[in-house]
Amino acid sequence: MKKNLLLIPAVALLAACSNSGSGELVGVQSRTWEEPNPYGMVFVKAGSFTMGANDQDANWSTGNQAKVVSVDAFWMDETEITNSEYKQFVYWVRDSIAREKLVYAEGEESEFAAKDRKSGEVIYKTGNRPTSQEAEFDTGVERKPKLNWDVEIPWEKPSEEQALAIDSMYYSEDETMGYGKETNGQILNYQYRWIDYNQAALKRNKFDTNKGRYNVDLSQLEQGKDSADVFVTKDTSYIDENGHIINRTMFVELRSRRDFISTRIVNIYPDTLCWIRDFTYAYNEPYMKMYFTHAGYGDYPVVGVTWEQASAFCHWRTRFYNEAQIRNKQMIVQDFRLPTESEWEYAARGGRELSMYPWGGQYIRSAKGCYMANFKPMHGNYAADDWLATSKVASFPPNDYGLYDMAGNVAEWTSSAFHESNYSFVNDMNPSYNYNAKSSDPEIMKRKVIRGGSWKDIGYYLQCATRTYEYQTESRSYIGFRCVRSVIGANYQQY
């Protein structure tokens, strides 16, 4: 029921907004909010659908059972993330590392260090000091100045002082065999942090507001132990003196919300060698050499990206977008992220209930005999659909939601962890089995669901309901990803 405030005099309303006056409950007055339409994304309204197999499982599995579920509204990239789009992430990381090197070479008075406009003092990053528990592991986290992005990096004509920092961004001439400058992808590391909400939501980890502290683990006292402190697991990452990324899982005593925050450092440069590794006795060196770097492949889907790299991209994209929102004095938005398994299938169906393929119907060809996706139509005949390997994004017709390549081209990472019987225990509202695998977890806990089939797969894997998995640290020449973003206060009829 909408409360009618029209009977309140205008003077009283103005007084109420200034926290004095009539004393009526009118709510906090704030500017109106309208969800900005994100560039290159398609709105998928909330709804329900039958999630699961619509055909006999090729492997005679009983795990992919049908289940009616409901999914909230979200935005989804209309195409898979392209090489050109992923390069924007790579270049941002490259430039940030170069700026850090220049600050280190020139000192904190460097023009690449951000300074307060009034006092002229260096502004330091916040939130990157280790806790006392983390310091025991010598994570190497230190106080660093914020970077000034308003000054151009002197790539071509650095000063004598800057040259050493700039040159360290490239492979040596011996490593490139004299073919010019090439950025050293091995140093392109991105660090990000996240809160483990699944662990924070556990009843044993609940903050006791009456006692002003976190609960104790009574089961430990029952076992006769002296301590009843609750311990949580968290990941920490650092780079050792040899430049290697070290990931460790820590068991820390739960003292504050900060103990739920994990840190991950990920090398974000795509694995170009996957083109050779995935296919033995095949000549795929041309793809290895130029697929990611050459402008001619800019509109092709990025591949050779692990689940961890795709997650890092989502974190950076959120940060990049929301920082622009803040600069423009706008409200921030929900995080960009990988879609859940149910969101992906719901979007792939395009509103067609019990549809086997994103375009509907039971066949992979159109009425004119044209293939509807980029896949492997026949034994050894990859080119029957006019593309040998990956195709440019949006080369085939979209589904009814306006989403391209929801079948074929490249398979896509989801945020969901893989379990053979997911559908048996997940909720029927926004279902997803999420598990933030720790560094110390066994490999079987690091399986992530991939969907959609790829250019090298047969038609079965193009079906909306077909699910398989890959390990989150593996990179493949046939797996890419796209992002989604949850909607804030959606009026589903306005889109």
CSV table of C-alpha atoms in Angstrom, one decimal:
chain,number,residue,atom,x,y,z
A,1,MET,CA,0.0,0.0,0.0
A,2,LYS,CA,1.4,3.4,-0.9
A,3,LYS,CA,1.2,6.0,1.9
A,4,ASN,CA,-0.5,9.3,0.9
A,5,LEU,CA,1.6,12.3,2.1
A,6,LEU,CA,-0.4,14.8,0.1
A,7,LEU,CA,-2.4,15.8,3.3
A,8,ILE,CA,0.8,17.0,5.0
A,9,PRO,CA,1.3,20.7,4.5
A,10,ALA,CA,4.2,21.6,2.3
A,11,VAL,CA,5.8,23.6,5.1
A,12,ALA,CA,5.7,20.5,7.4
A,13,LEU,CA,7.3,18.4,4.7
A,14,LEU,CA,10.2,20.8,4.3
A,15,ALA,CA,10.6,20.9,8.0
A,16,ALA,CA,10.6,17.1,8.2
A,17,CYS,CA,13.4,16.9,5.6
A,18,SER,CA,15.5,19.1,7.9
A,19,ASN,CA,15.0,16.7,10.8
A,20,SER,CA,12.6,19.1,12.6
A,21,GLY,CA,9.0,20.0,12.4
A,22,SER,CA,5.9,17.8,12.3
A,23,GLY,CA,7.5,14.6,13.5
A,24,GLU,CA,5.8,12.6,10.8
A,25,LEU,CA,7.5,9.5,9.3
A,26,VAL,CA,8.3,10.6,5.7
A,27,GLY,CA,11.4,8.5,5.1
A,28,VAL,CA,14.9,9.6,4.2
A,29,GLN,CA,14.6,12.0,1.3
A,30,SER,CA,17.1,11.2,-1.5
A,31,ARG,CA,17.4,11.7,-5.2
A,32,THR,CA,15.5,9.3,-7.5
A,33,TRP,CA,17.3,6.3,-8.8
A,34,GLU,CA,17.1,5.0,-12.3
A,35,GLU,CA,19.2,2.1,-13.4
A,36,PRO,CA,21.7,3.2,-16.1
A,37,ASN,CA,21.6,1.0,-19.2
A,38,PRO,CA,25.1,-0.5,-19.3
A,39,TYR,CA,26.7,-0.3,-22.7
A,40,GLY,CA,26.7,-3.6,-24.7
A,41,MET,CA,24.4,-5.4,-22.2
A,42,VAL,CA,20.9,-6.8,-22.6
A,43,PHE,CA,18.2,-6.7,-19.9
A,44,VAL,CA,16.8,-10.1,-18.9
A,45,LYS,CA,13.6,-9.7,-16.9
A,46,ALA,CA,12.8,-11.9,-13.9
A,47,GLY,CA,10.9,-15.0,-14.4
A,48,SER,CA,10.6,-18.8,-13.9
A,49,PHE,CA,11.5,-21.7,-16.2
A,50,THR,CA,12.1,-25.4,-16.2
A,51,MET,CA,15.8,-25.8,-15.6
A,52,GLY,CA,17.3,-29.1,-16.8
A,53,ALA,CA,17.4,-31.5,-19.7
A,54,ASN,CA,14.7,-31.4,-22.4
A,55,ASP,CA,16.1,-34.4,-24.2
A,56,GLN,CA,17.7,-37.8,-23.3
A,57,ASP,CA,21.1,-37.3,-21.8
A,58,ALA,CA,23.9,-38.5,-24.2
A,59,ASN,CA,25.7,-40.0,-21.2
A,60,TRP,CA,22.6,-41.6,-19.7
A,61,SER,CA,23.1,-39.4,-16.6
A,62,THR,CA,20.3,-38.8,-14.1
A,63,GLY,CA,22.0,-35.8,-12.5
A,64,ASN,CA,20.6,-33.3,-15.0
A,65,GLN,CA,17.0,-33.6,-13.8
A,66,ALA,CA,14.3,-31.0,-14.6
A,67,LYS,CA,13.3,-28.5,-12.0
A,68,VAL,CA,11.1,-25.4,-12.0
A,69,VAL,CA,13.0,-22.4,-10.6
A,70,SER,CA,12.8,-18.6,-10.6
A,71,VAL,CA,15.5,-16.1,-11.4
A,72,ASP,CA,15.7,-12.4,-10.6
A,73,ALA,CA,16.3,-9.7,-13.3
A,74,PHE,CA,19.9,-9.0,-14.5
A,75,TRP,CA,21.9,-7.5,-17.3
A,76,MET,CA,24.0,-9.7,-19.5
A,77,ASP,CA,26.6,-9.0,-22.1
A,78,GLU,CA,25.0,-9.4,-25.6
A,79,THR,CA,28.2,-11.1,-26.8
A,80,GLU,CA,31.1,-13.0,-25.2
A,81,ILE,CA,33.9,-10.8,-24.0
A,82,THR,CA,36.1,-10.1,-27.0
A,83,ASN,CA,39.9,-9.8,-27.3
A,84,SER,CA,39.6,-6.1,-27.7
A,85,GLU,CA,37.6,-5.7,-24.5
A,86,TYR,CA,39.9,-8.0,-22.5
A,87,LYS,CA,42.9,-6.0,-23.8
A,88,GLN,CA,41.4,-2.9,-22.1
A,89,PHE,CA,41.8,-4.8,-18.8
A,90,VAL,CA,45.3,-6.0,-19.8
A,91,TYR,CA,46.4,-2.4,-20.7
A,92,TRP,CA,45.0,-1.0,-17.5
A,93,VAL,CA,47.0,-3.5,-15.4
A,94,ARG,CA,50.1,-2.8,-17.6
A,95,ASP,CA,49.8,0.9,-17.1
A,96,SER,CA,49.2,0.7,-13.4
A,97,ILE,CA,52.3,-1.5,-12.9
A,98,ALA,CA,54.3,0.9,-15.1
A,99,ARG,CA,53.2,3.9,-12.9
A,100,GLU,CA,54.1,2.0,-9.8
A,101,LYS,CA,57.5,1.3,-11.2
A,102,LEU,CA,58.0,5.0,-12.1
A,103,VAL,CA,57.0,6.0,-8.6
A,104,TYR,CA,59.5,3.5,-7.2
A,105,ALA,CA,62.2,4.8,-9.5
A,106,GLU,CA,61.6,8.5,-9.0
A,107,GLY,CA,60.5,8.4,-5.3
A,108,GLU,CA,57.2,9.5,-3.8
A,109,GLU,CA,57.6,13.0,-5.2
A,110,SER,CA,57.1,11.6,-8.7
A,111,GLU,CA,54.4,13.1,-10.8
A,112,PHE,CA,52.9,9.6,-11.1
A,113,ALA,CA,52.1,9.6,-7.4
A,114,ALA,CA,48.7,11.2,-6.5
A,115,LYS,CA,48.9,14.2,-4.3
A,116,ASP,CA,46.5,16.3,-2.3
A,117,ARG,CA,45.6,19.4,-4.3
A,118,LYS,CA,45.7,21.7,-1.3
A,119,SER,CA,48.5,20.4,0.8
A,120,GLY,CA,50.5,18.8,-1.9
A,121,GLU,CA,51.1,15.7,0.3
A,122,VAL,CA,51.2,12.2,-1.2
A,123,ILE,CA,47.9,10.3,-0.9
A,124,TYR,CA,48.3,6.7,0.2
A,125,LYS,CA,46.2,3.7,-0.6
A,126,THR,CA,43.9,2.5,2.2
A,127,GLY,CA,43.0,-1.0,3.3
A,128,ASN,CA,46.1,-2.7,2.1
A,129,ARG,CA,47.9,-3.0,5.5
A,130,PRO,CA,48.1,-6.6,6.8
A,131,THR,CA,46.4,-7.6,10.0
A,132,SER,CA,48.6,-8.9,12.8
A,133,GLN,CA,47.6,-12.4,11.9
A,134,GLU,CA,48.5,-11.9,8.3
A,135,ALA,CA,51.8,-10.3,9.2
A,136,GLU,CA,52.9,-13.6,10.7
A,137,PHE,CA,52.9,-15.0,7.1
A,138,ASP,CA,55.0,-12.1,5.8
A,139,THR,CA,52.6,-11.3,3.0
A,140,GLY,CA,54.8,-8.4,1.8
A,141,VAL,CA,51.9,-6.0,1.8
A,142,GLU,CA,53.2,-2.5,2.3
A,143,ARG,CA,51.9,1.1,2.3
A,144,LYS,CA,51.8,2.4,-1.3
A,145,PRO,CA,50.9,5.8,-2.7
A,146,LYS,CA,47.9,6.1,-4.9
A,147,LEU,CA,48.6,6.5,-8.6
A,148,ASN,CA,48.1,9.6,-10.7
A,149,TRP,CA,46.4,8.7,-13.9
A,150,ASP,CA,46.3,12.2,-15.3
A,151,VAL,CA,49.9,12.0,-16.5
A,152,GLU,CA,50.8,10.1,-19.7
A,153,ILE,CA,53.4,7.4,-19.4
A,154,PRO,CA,56.5,8.2,-21.5
A,155,TRP,CA,56.7,4.9,-23.4
A,156,GLU,CA,58.6,6.3,-26.4
A,157,LYS,CA,60.9,9.0,-24.8
A,158,PRO,CA,61.5,8.3,-21.1
A,159,SER,CA,64.0,10.3,-19.2
A,160,GLU,CA,67.2,8.6,-18.1
A,161,GLU,CA,65.7,8.0,-14.7
A,162,GLN,CA,62.5,6.6,-16.1
A,163,ALA,CA,64.1,4.4,-18.8
A,164,LEU,CA,65.0,1.5,-16.4
A,165,ALA,CA,61.4,1.3,-15.2
A,166,ILE,CA,59.9,1.5,-18.7
A,167,ASP,CA,62.4,-1.1,-20.1
A,168,SER,CA,61.5,-3.6,-17.3
A,169,MET,CA,58.0,-3.8,-18.7
A,170,TYR,CA,59.2,-5.6,-21.8
A,171,TYR,CA,60.9,-8.9,-22.7
A,172,SER,CA,64.6,-8.6,-23.5
A,173,GLU,CA,65.7,-8.7,-27.1
A,174,ASP,CA,67.1,-12.2,-26.5
A,175,GLU,CA,63.6,-13.4,-25.5
A,176,THR,CA,61.8,-11.8,-28.5
A,177,MET,CA,64.5,-12.9,-31.0
A,178,GLY,CA,64.9,-9.3,-32.1
A,179,TYR,CA,61.3,-8.8,-33.3
A,180,GLY,CA,60.8,-5.5,-31.5
A,181,LYS,CA,59.3,-4.7,-28.1
A,182,GLU,CA,56.9,-7.1,-26.5
A,183,THR,CA,55.2,-6.5,-23.1
A,184,ASN,CA,56.2,-9.1,-20.6
A,185,GLY,CA,52.9,-10.8,-19.8
A,186,GLN,CA,54.4,-12.7,-16.9
A,187,ILE,CA,54.5,-9.5,-14.7
A,188,LEU,CA,50.9,-8.5,-15.5
A,189,ASN,CA,49.4,-9.4,-12.1
A,190,TYR,CA,46.2,-8.1,-10.7
A,191,GLN,CA,45.4,-8.1,-7.0
A,192,TYR,CA,41.9,-8.0,-5.7
A,193,ARG,CA,40.0,-8.6,-2.5
A,194,TRP,CA,36.6,-10.0,-1.7
A,195,ILE,CA,34.4,-10.8,1.3
A,196,ASP,CA,33.5,-14.4,1.8
A,197,TYR,CA,29.8,-13.9,2.5
A,198,ASN,CA,29.1,-17.7,2.6
A,199,GLN,CA,31.4,-18.1,5.5
A,200,ALA,CA,30.2,-14.9,7.2
A,201,ALA,CA,26.6,-16.2,7.0
A,202,LEU,CA,27.3,-19.3,9.0
A,203,LYS,CA,25.6,-19.4,12.4
A,204,ARG,CA,28.7,-20.1,14.3
A,205,ASN,CA,30.3,-17.0,12.8
A,206,LYS,CA,27.5,-14.6,13.8
A,207,PHE,CA,28.4,-11.4,15.6
A,208,ASP,CA,26.7,-11.3,19.0
A,209,THR,CA,25.4,-7.8,19.4
A,210,ASN,CA,24.5,-8.4,23.1
A,211,LYS,CA,28.0,-9.4,24.0
A,212,GLY,CA,29.7,-7.1,21.5
A,213,ARG,CA,31.9,-9.9,20.0
A,214,TYR,CA,31.7,-12.9,17.8
A,215,ASN,CA,30.3,-16.1,19.2
A,216,VAL,CA,32.5,-18.8,20.6
A,217,ASP,CA,32.6,-22.4,19.4
A,218,LEU,CA,30.9,-24.2,22.2
A,219,SER,CA,31.6,-27.6,20.7
A,220,GLN,CA,35.3,-27.1,21.5
A,221,LEU,CA,34.5,-26.6,25.2
A,222,GLU,CA,32.4,-29.7,25.1
A,223,GLN,CA,35.4,-31.6,23.8
A,224,GLY,CA,37.4,-30.4,26.8
A,225,LYS,CA,39.6,-27.9,24.9
A,226,ASP,CA,40.8,-24.8,26.7
A,227,SER,CA,40.0,-22.4,23.8
A,228,ALA,CA,36.6,-21.8,22.3
A,229,ASP,CA,37.6,-19.2,19.7
A,230,VAL,CA,36.1,-19.5,16.3
A,231,PHE,CA,38.5,-19.9,13.4
A,232,VAL,CA,37.8,-19.1,9.7
A,233,THR,CA,39.8,-19.8,6.6
A,234,LYS,CA,40.9,-17.1,4.2
A,235,ASP,CA,43.2,-16.8,1.2
A,236,THR,CA,46.2,-14.5,1.1
A,237,SER,CA,48.5,-13.9,-1.9
A,238,TYR,CA,51.8,-12.2,-2.3
A,239,ILE,CA,54.7,-12.1,-4.7
A,240,ASP,CA,58.0,-13.6,-3.4
A,241,GLU,CA,61.5,-12.3,-4.1
A,242,ASN,CA,61.7,-14.3,-7.3
A,243,GLY,CA,58.5,-12.7,-8.7
A,244,HIS,CA,56.4,-15.8,-8.2
A,245,ILE,CA,52.8,-15.6,-7.0
A,246,ILE,CA,52.3,-17.4,-3.7
A,247,ASN,CA,48.8,-18.3,-2.6
A,248,ARG,CA,48.2,-19.5,1.0
A,249,THR,CA,45.2,-20.6,2.9
A,250,MET,CA,45.2,-19.2,6.5
A,251,PHE,CA,43.3,-20.3,9.5
A,252,VAL,CA,42.7,-17.1,11.5
A,253,GLU,CA,40.8,-16.4,14.7
A,254,LEU,CA,37.6,-14.5,14.0
A,255,ARG,CA,38.0,-11.1,15.6
A,256,SER,CA,36.4,-8.7,13.1
A,257,ARG,CA,34.7,-8.5,9.7
A,258,ARG,CA,38.1,-8.1,8.1
A,259,ASP,CA,38.8,-11.7,8.8
A,260,PHE,CA,36.3,-12.7,6.1
A,261,ILE,CA,38.3,-10.8,3.5
A,262,SER,CA,40.5,-12.8,1.2
A,263,THR,CA,43.1,-11.6,-1.2
A,264,ARG,CA,44.0,-13.1,-4.6
A,265,ILE,CA,46.8,-12.1,-7.0
A,266,VAL,CA,46.2,-13.4,-10.6
A,267,ASN,CA,48.3,-13.1,-13.7
A,268,ILE,CA,45.8,-11.9,-16.1
A,269,TYR,CA,47.5,-12.4,-19.5
A,270,PRO,CA,45.7,-15.0,-21.6
A,271,ASP,CA,47.4,-18.4,-22.1
A,272,THR,CA,48.3,-18.2,-25.8
A,273,LEU,CA,49.9,-21.6,-25.8
A,274,CYS,CA,46.6,-23.3,-25.1
A,275,TRP,CA,46.1,-23.4,-28.9
A,276,ILE,CA,49.0,-25.9,-29.1
A,277,ARG,CA,48.4,-27.6,-25.8
A,278,ASP,CA,44.7,-28.5,-26.5
A,279,PHE,CA,45.4,-30.2,-29.8
A,280,THR,CA,48.3,-32.5,-30.3
A,281,TYR,CA,49.7,-33.2,-33.7
A,282,ALA,CA,48.1,-30.1,-35.1
A,283,TYR,CA,49.5,-26.9,-36.6
A,284,ASN,CA,47.9,-24.1,-34.5
A,285,GLU,CA,50.9,-21.9,-34.2
A,286,PRO,CA,49.3,-19.0,-36.2
A,287,TYR,CA,46.6,-18.8,-33.6
A,288,MET,CA,49.1,-18.9,-30.8
A,289,LYS,CA,51.2,-16.1,-32.2
A,290,MET,CA,48.5,-13.6,-33.1
A,291,TYR,CA,45.0,-14.6,-31.9
A,292,PHE,CA,45.1,-12.3,-28.9
A,293,THR,CA,47.5,-9.6,-30.0
A,294,HIS,CA,46.6,-8.8,-33.6
A,295,ALA,CA,43.9,-6.2,-34.3
A,296,GLY,CA,42.4,-8.6,-36.9
A,297,TYR,CA,41.1,-10.8,-34.1
A,298,GLY,CA,39.8,-7.9,-32.0
A,299,ASP,CA,36.1,-8.9,-32.4
A,300,TYR,CA,36.7,-12.5,-31.7
A,301,PRO,CA,36.0,-14.0,-28.2
A,302,VAL,CA,38.9,-14.0,-25.9
A,303,VAL,CA,40.1,-17.6,-25.0
A,304,GLY,CA,42.9,-19.0,-22.9
A,305,VAL,CA,41.4,-17.3,-19.8
A,306,THR,CA,40.9,-19.3,-16.6
A,307,TRP,CA,38.0,-18.9,-14.3
A,308,GLU,CA,40.2,-17.0,-11.9
A,309,GLN,CA,41.2,-14.6,-14.6
A,310,ALA,CA,37.6,-14.1,-15.7
A,311,SER,CA,36.7,-13.4,-12.0
A,312,ALA,CA,39.5,-10.9,-11.8
A,313,PHE,CA,38.2,-9.2,-15.0
A,314,CYS,CA,34.7,-8.9,-13.4
A,315,HIS,CA,36.3,-7.3,-10.3
A,316,TRP,CA,38.2,-4.8,-12.4
A,317,ARG,CA,35.2,-4.0,-14.5
A,318,THR,CA,33.2,-3.2,-11.4
A,319,ARG,CA,35.9,-1.0,-10.0
A,320,PHE,CA,36.4,0.7,-13.3
A,321,TYR,CA,32.7,1.5,-13.8
A,322,ASN,CA,32.0,2.5,-10.2
A,323,GLU,CA,35.0,4.8,-10.0
A,324,ALA,CA,33.6,6.6,-13.0
A,325,GLN,CA,30.2,6.8,-11.4
A,326,ILE,CA,31.7,8.4,-8.3
A,327,ARG,CA,33.7,10.9,-10.4
A,328,ASN,CA,30.5,11.9,-12.1
A,329,LYS,CA,28.7,12.1,-8.7
A,330,GLN,CA,26.4,9.2,-9.5
A,331,MET,CA,25.4,6.2,-7.4
A,332,ILE,CA,27.3,3.0,-7.7
A,333,VAL,CA,25.8,-0.1,-9.2
A,334,GLN,CA,25.8,-3.8,-8.5
A,335,ASP,CA,29.0,-5.8,-9.2
A,336,PHE,CA,29.8,-7.2,-12.6
A,337,ARG,CA,30.2,-10.9,-12.2
A,338,LEU,CA,30.1,-14.3,-14.0
A,339,PRO,CA,26.5,-15.6,-14.4
A,340,THR,CA,25.2,-18.3,-12.2
A,341,GLU,CA,24.4,-21.6,-13.9
A,342,SER,CA,20.6,-20.9,-13.7
A,343,GLU,CA,21.0,-17.4,-15.0
A,344,TRP,CA,23.0,-18.6,-17.9
A,345,GLU,CA,20.4,-21.3,-18.9
A,346,TYR,CA,17.5,-18.9,-18.3
A,347,ALA,CA,19.1,-16.3,-20.6
A,348,ALA,CA,20.1,-18.9,-23.2
A,349,ARG,CA,16.5,-20.1,-23.6
A,350,GLY,CA,15.4,-16.5,-24.5
A,351,GLY,CA,12.0,-16.9,-23.0
A,352,ARG,CA,11.2,-20.1,-24.8
A,353,GLU,CA,9.9,-22.7,-22.4
A,354,LEU,CA,11.4,-26.2,-22.8
A,355,SER,CA,13.4,-25.0,-25.8
A,356,MET,CA,16.2,-27.4,-26.7
A,357,TYR,CA,18.4,-24.7,-28.3
A,358,PRO,CA,18.6,-20.9,-27.9
A,359,TRP,CA,16.8,-20.4,-31.2
A,360,GLY,CA,14.0,-22.8,-30.4
A,361,GLY,CA,13.0,-26.0,-32.1
A,362,GLN,CA,14.7,-29.4,-32.2
A,363,TYR,CA,17.1,-28.8,-35.1
A,364,ILE,CA,20.6,-27.2,-35.5
A,365,ARG,CA,19.8,-26.0,-39.1
A,366,SER,CA,17.4,-23.2,-40.1
A,367,ALA,CA,14.6,-23.8,-42.6
A,368,LYS,CA,17.0,-22.8,-45.4
A,369,GLY,CA,19.5,-25.4,-44.3
A,370,CYS,CA,22.0,-22.9,-42.6
A,371,TYR,CA,23.7,-23.8,-39.4
A,372,MET,CA,22.5,-21.7,-36.5
A,373,ALA,CA,25.8,-21.7,-34.5
A,374,ASN,CA,29.5,-22.2,-34.8
A,375,PHE,CA,30.3,-25.8,-33.8
A,376,LYS,CA,31.6,-29.0,-35.2
A,377,PRO,CA,28.8,-30.2,-37.5
A,378,MET,CA,30.5,-33.4,-38.8
A,379,HIS,CA,33.4,-35.7,-38.3
A,380,GLY,CA,36.5,-33.6,-39.1
A,381,ASN,CA,34.5,-31.0,-40.9
A,382,TYR,CA,34.8,-27.9,-38.7
A,383,ALA,CA,34.3,-25.5,-41.6
A,384,ALA,CA,30.8,-26.7,-42.6
A,385,ASP,CA,29.3,-23.7,-40.6
A,386,ASP,CA,31.7,-21.3,-42.5
A,387,TRP,CA,34.1,-21.0,-39.6
A,388,LEU,CA,37.0,-23.3,-38.9
A,389,ALA,CA,37.7,-22.3,-35.3
A,390,THR,CA,36.3,-19.3,-33.4
A,391,SER,CA,34.1,-16.8,-35.3
A,392,LYS,CA,33.6,-13.1,-34.8
A,393,VAL,CA,31.0,-12.5,-32.1
A,394,ALA,CA,27.5,-12.0,-33.3
A,395,SER,CA,28.1,-13.8,-36.6
A,396,PHE,CA,25.0,-15.9,-36.0
A,397,PRO,CA,21.4,-14.7,-35.2
A,398,PRO,CA,20.7,-13.8,-31.6
A,399,ASN,CA,18.0,-15.5,-29.4
A,400,ASP,CA,14.8,-13.8,-28.5
A,401,TYR,CA,16.5,-11.8,-25.7
A,402,GLY,CA,19.0,-10.3,-28.2
A,403,LEU,CA,21.9,-12.4,-26.9
A,404,TYR,CA,24.4,-13.7,-29.4
A,405,ASP,CA,26.4,-17.0,-29.3
A,406,MET,CA,24.6,-18.5,-26.4
A,407,ALA,CA,25.4,-21.8,-28.2
A,408,GLY,CA,28.7,-22.5,-29.9
A,409,ASN,CA,31.7,-20.3,-30.7
A,410,VAL,CA,33.2,-20.6,-27.2
A,411,ALA,CA,31.9,-22.3,-24.1
A,412,GLU,CA,31.4,-20.0,-21.2
A,413,TRP,CA,32.5,-19.9,-17.6
A,414,THR,CA,29.8,-19.5,-14.9
A,415,SER,CA,30.2,-18.6,-11.3
A,416,SER,CA,28.7,-22.0,-10.1
A,417,ALA,CA,30.7,-24.8,-8.7
A,418,PHE,CA,30.1,-28.1,-10.4
A,419,HIS,CA,28.5,-31.0,-8.6
A,420,GLU,CA,26.8,-34.0,-10.4
A,421,SER,CA,23.6,-33.6,-8.3
A,422,ASN,CA,23.4,-29.8,-8.1
A,423,TYR,CA,19.7,-29.8,-9.1
A,424,SER,CA,18.8,-32.0,-6.2
A,425,PHE,CA,19.8,-29.6,-3.4
A,426,VAL,CA,19.9,-26.0,-4.8
A,427,ASN,CA,17.1,-23.6,-3.9
A,428,ASP,CA,14.3,-23.0,-6.4
A,429,MET,CA,14.8,-19.2,-6.1
A,430,ASN,CA,18.0,-17.9,-7.8
A,431,PRO,CA,19.5,-21.4,-7.6
A,432,SER,CA,23.3,-21.7,-7.6
A,433,TYR,CA,25.9,-23.8,-5.9
A,434,ASN,CA,28.7,-21.4,-5.1
A,435,TYR,CA,31.9,-22.4,-3.5
A,436,ASN,CA,35.0,-20.2,-3.1
A,437,ALA,CA,37.7,-22.9,-3.4
A,438,LYS,CA,40.6,-22.2,-1.1
A,439,SER,CA,44.2,-22.7,-2.3
A,440,SER,CA,44.5,-25.7,0.0
A,441,ASP,CA,41.3,-27.4,-1.3
A,442,PRO,CA,41.6,-30.6,-3.4
A,443,GLU,CA,41.3,-30.2,-7.2
A,444,ILE,CA,37.8,-31.7,-7.2
A,445,MET,CA,36.5,-28.7,-5.2
A,446,LYS,CA,37.8,-26.4,-8.0
A,447,ARG,CA,35.5,-27.5,-10.7
A,448,LYS,CA,33.3,-24.8,-12.3
A,449,VAL,CA,30.3,-25.2,-14.6
A,450,ILE,CA,30.8,-24.3,-18.2
A,451,ARG,CA,27.9,-23.9,-20.6
A,452,GLY,CA,27.0,-23.4,-24.3
A,453,GLY,CA,29.4,-25.6,-26.2
A,454,SER,CA,32.1,-24.4,-28.5
A,455,TRP,CA,33.5,-24.4,-32.0
A,456,LYS,CA,35.1,-27.8,-31.5
A,457,ASP,CA,32.1,-29.5,-29.9
A,458,ILE,CA,29.3,-31.6,-31.4
A,459,GLY,CA,25.7,-30.4,-31.4
A,460,TYR,CA,24.7,-32.1,-28.1
A,461,TYR,CA,26.8,-29.5,-26.2
A,462,LEU,CA,24.9,-26.6,-27.8
A,463,GLN,CA,21.7,-27.5,-26.0
A,464,CYS,CA,20.5,-25.0,-23.4
A,465,ALA,CA,20.5,-27.6,-20.6
A,466,THR,CA,23.8,-29.4,-21.3
A,467,ARG,CA,26.3,-28.8,-18.5
A,468,THR,CA,29.9,-29.8,-18.1
A,469,TYR,CA,32.9,-28.5,-16.1
A,470,GLU,CA,36.5,-27.4,-16.2
A,471,TYR,CA,38.9,-26.7,-13.3
A,472,GLN,CA,39.1,-23.0,-12.4
A,473,THR,CA,42.9,-22.9,-13.0
A,474,GLU,CA,42.7,-24.4,-16.5
A,475,SER,CA,42.8,-22.3,-19.7
A,476,ARG,CA,41.4,-23.6,-22.9
A,477,SER,CA,41.3,-22.4,-26.5
A,478,TYR,CA,37.5,-23.0,-26.6
A,479,ILE,CA,36.4,-21.4,-23.3
A,480,GLY,CA,35.6,-17.7,-22.9
A,481,PHE,CA,33.0,-15.8,-20.7
A,482,ARG,CA,30.6,-13.0,-20.5
A,483,CYS,CA,29.5,-10.9,-17.6
A,484,VAL,CA,26.2,-10.2,-15.9
A,485,ARG,CA,25.0,-7.5,-13.4
A,486,SER,CA,22.1,-7.7,-11.0
A,487,VAL,CA,19.4,-5.0,-11.3
A,488,ILE,CA,18.6,-2.6,-8.5
A,489,GLY,CA,14.9,-2.1,-7.8
A,490,ALA,CA,13.8,-3.1,-11.2
A,491,ASN,CA,10.5,-2.2,-12.7
A,492,TYR,CA,10.4,-5.1,-15.1
A,493,GLN,CA,7.9,-3.3,-17.4
A,494,GLN,CA,10.2,-0.3,-18.1
A,495,TYR,CA,12.7,-2.3,-20.1
